[in-house]
Amino acid sequence: MSTQDEMGAPQMHRFRAAYCTVLTLMACSVSFGAEAVAMGYEAGVIFVRSLLIWFGLALISVRLLGHQLGWAIPLGSAFFLIWYPRSRWDWTAHPATDLFSWAVAATALFVGVGAAAATEWRRKTFLRHR
């Protein structure tokens, strides 16, 4: 990467992170509102939990497979949910207060954000300062 491109990379990553955060919050609020009106409060919470899990899985997919295949792992999880319904991992079928499903959501989101933040230049900077 040339010196000019390197100067703009941190700002672009900050903008991308802010954009993804705002877009995720908007999707969660619109989805919660629509589900809460149509099905009830609990369905809205379950839908938001599902969105957070799929967003985390999409971030992991982007890191592992690239930006063009960010949909692959979330799609794979949908097949898993269809083939094994009513299992412990079916976060869409459990009530809004299910702690295991919320732990899966927090873990998927935490690992996904960590994977997205682990860019090559951040790893080099981190290892250089140690």
Coordinates of C-alpha atoms in Angstrom, one line a residue:
M1 CA 0.0 0.0 0.0
S2 CA 1.4 3.4 -0.9
T3 CA 2.1 6.0 1.8
Q4 CA -1.0 8.0 0.7
D5 CA -3.3 5.1 1.0
E6 CA -1.8 4.1 4.4
M7 CA -2.6 7.6 5.8
G8 CA -6.3 7.2 5.1
A9 CA -6.7 3.6 6.2
P10 CA -7.4 4.3 9.9
Q11 CA -10.0 6.9 9.2
M12 CA -11.7 4.6 6.7
H13 CA -11.8 1.8 9.3
R14 CA -13.3 4.2 11.9
F15 CA -15.9 5.3 9.4
R16 CA -16.7 1.7 8.5
A17 CA -17.0 0.8 12.2
A18 CA -19.3 3.7 12.9
Y19 CA -21.4 3.0 9.7
C20 CA -21.8 -0.7 10.7
T21 CA -22.7 0.3 14.3
V22 CA -25.3 2.8 13.2
L23 CA -26.7 0.5 10.6
T24 CA -27.0 -2.4 13.1
L25 CA -28.7 -0.1 15.6
M26 CA -31.2 1.1 13.0
A27 CA -31.9 -2.4 11.9
C28 CA -32.5 -3.5 15.5
S29 CA -34.8 -0.6 16.3
V30 CA -36.9 -0.9 13.1
S31 CA -37.1 -4.7 13.4
F32 CA -38.0 -4.5 17.1
G33 CA -40.7 -1.9 16.4
A34 CA -42.2 -3.9 13.5
E35 CA -42.2 -7.2 15.4
A36 CA -43.4 -5.6 18.7
V37 CA -46.4 -4.1 16.8
A38 CA -47.2 -7.2 14.8
M39 CA -46.4 -10.0 17.2
G40 CA -45.7 -8.5 20.6
Y41 CA -42.8 -7.3 22.8
E42 CA -41.2 -10.7 23.2
A43 CA -41.1 -11.4 19.5
G44 CA -39.3 -8.1 19.0
V45 CA -36.7 -9.0 21.6
I46 CA -36.2 -12.4 20.0
F47 CA -35.8 -10.8 16.6
V48 CA -33.2 -8.3 17.8
R49 CA -31.3 -11.2 19.5
S50 CA -31.3 -13.1 16.2
L51 CA -30.1 -10.0 14.3
L52 CA -27.2 -9.6 16.7
I53 CA -26.2 -13.3 16.3
W54 CA -26.4 -13.1 12.5
F55 CA -24.4 -9.8 12.5
G56 CA -21.7 -11.4 14.6
L57 CA -21.6 -14.4 12.3
A58 CA -21.5 -12.1 9.2
L59 CA -18.5 -10.3 10.7
I60 CA -16.7 -13.6 11.3
S61 CA -17.6 -14.7 7.7
V62 CA -16.1 -11.4 6.3
R63 CA -12.9 -12.0 8.2
L64 CA -12.5 -15.6 7.2
L65 CA -13.9 -15.6 3.6
G66 CA -13.7 -11.9 2.5
H67 CA -16.2 -9.2 1.9
Q68 CA -17.9 -10.9 -1.0
L69 CA -18.8 -13.9 1.1
G70 CA -20.0 -12.2 4.3
W71 CA -23.3 -14.0 3.8
A72 CA -21.9 -17.6 3.8
I73 CA -21.7 -18.4 7.6
P74 CA -25.1 -16.7 8.4
L75 CA -26.7 -18.7 5.7
G76 CA -25.1 -21.9 7.0
S77 CA -26.5 -21.1 10.4
A78 CA -30.0 -20.8 8.9
F79 CA -29.7 -24.2 7.4
F80 CA -28.6 -25.5 10.8
L81 CA -31.6 -24.0 12.4
I82 CA -33.9 -25.5 9.8
W83 CA -32.4 -29.0 10.0
Y84 CA -32.3 -29.1 13.8
P85 CA -35.4 -27.3 14.9
R86 CA -36.2 -27.1 18.6
S87 CA -32.6 -27.9 19.6
R88 CA -30.7 -26.0 22.3
W89 CA -29.0 -23.9 19.5
D90 CA -32.3 -22.7 17.9
W91 CA -32.1 -19.2 19.3
T92 CA -35.2 -18.2 17.3
A93 CA -37.5 -20.6 19.1
H94 CA -36.4 -19.8 22.7
P95 CA -38.1 -17.2 24.8
A96 CA -36.7 -13.7 25.1
T97 CA -35.4 -14.4 28.6
D98 CA -33.3 -17.4 27.6
L99 CA -29.8 -16.8 29.0
F100 CA -28.1 -19.3 26.8
S101 CA -29.4 -17.6 23.6
W102 CA -28.2 -14.3 24.9
A103 CA -24.8 -15.8 25.7
V104 CA -24.7 -17.1 22.1
A105 CA -25.6 -13.6 20.9
A106 CA -22.9 -11.9 23.1
T107 CA -20.3 -14.4 22.1
A108 CA -21.1 -14.2 18.3
L109 CA -21.1 -10.4 18.5
F110 CA -17.9 -10.2 20.6
V111 CA -16.0 -12.6 18.3
G112 CA -17.3 -11.0 15.2
V113 CA -16.3 -7.5 16.2
G114 CA -12.9 -8.8 17.4
A115 CA -12.4 -10.5 14.0
A116 CA -13.4 -7.4 12.1
A117 CA -11.0 -5.3 14.2
A118 CA -8.1 -7.7 13.7
T119 CA -6.8 -6.1 10.6
E120 CA -3.3 -6.7 9.3
W121 CA -2.1 -3.2 10.2
R122 CA -3.5 -3.4 13.7
R123 CA -1.8 -6.8 14.3
K124 CA 1.5 -5.4 13.1
T125 CA 1.1 -2.3 15.3
F126 CA 0.2 -4.4 18.3
L127 CA 3.1 -6.7 17.9
R128 CA 5.5 -3.9 17.2
H129 CA 4.6 -2.2 20.6
R130 CA 5.1 -5.3 22.6

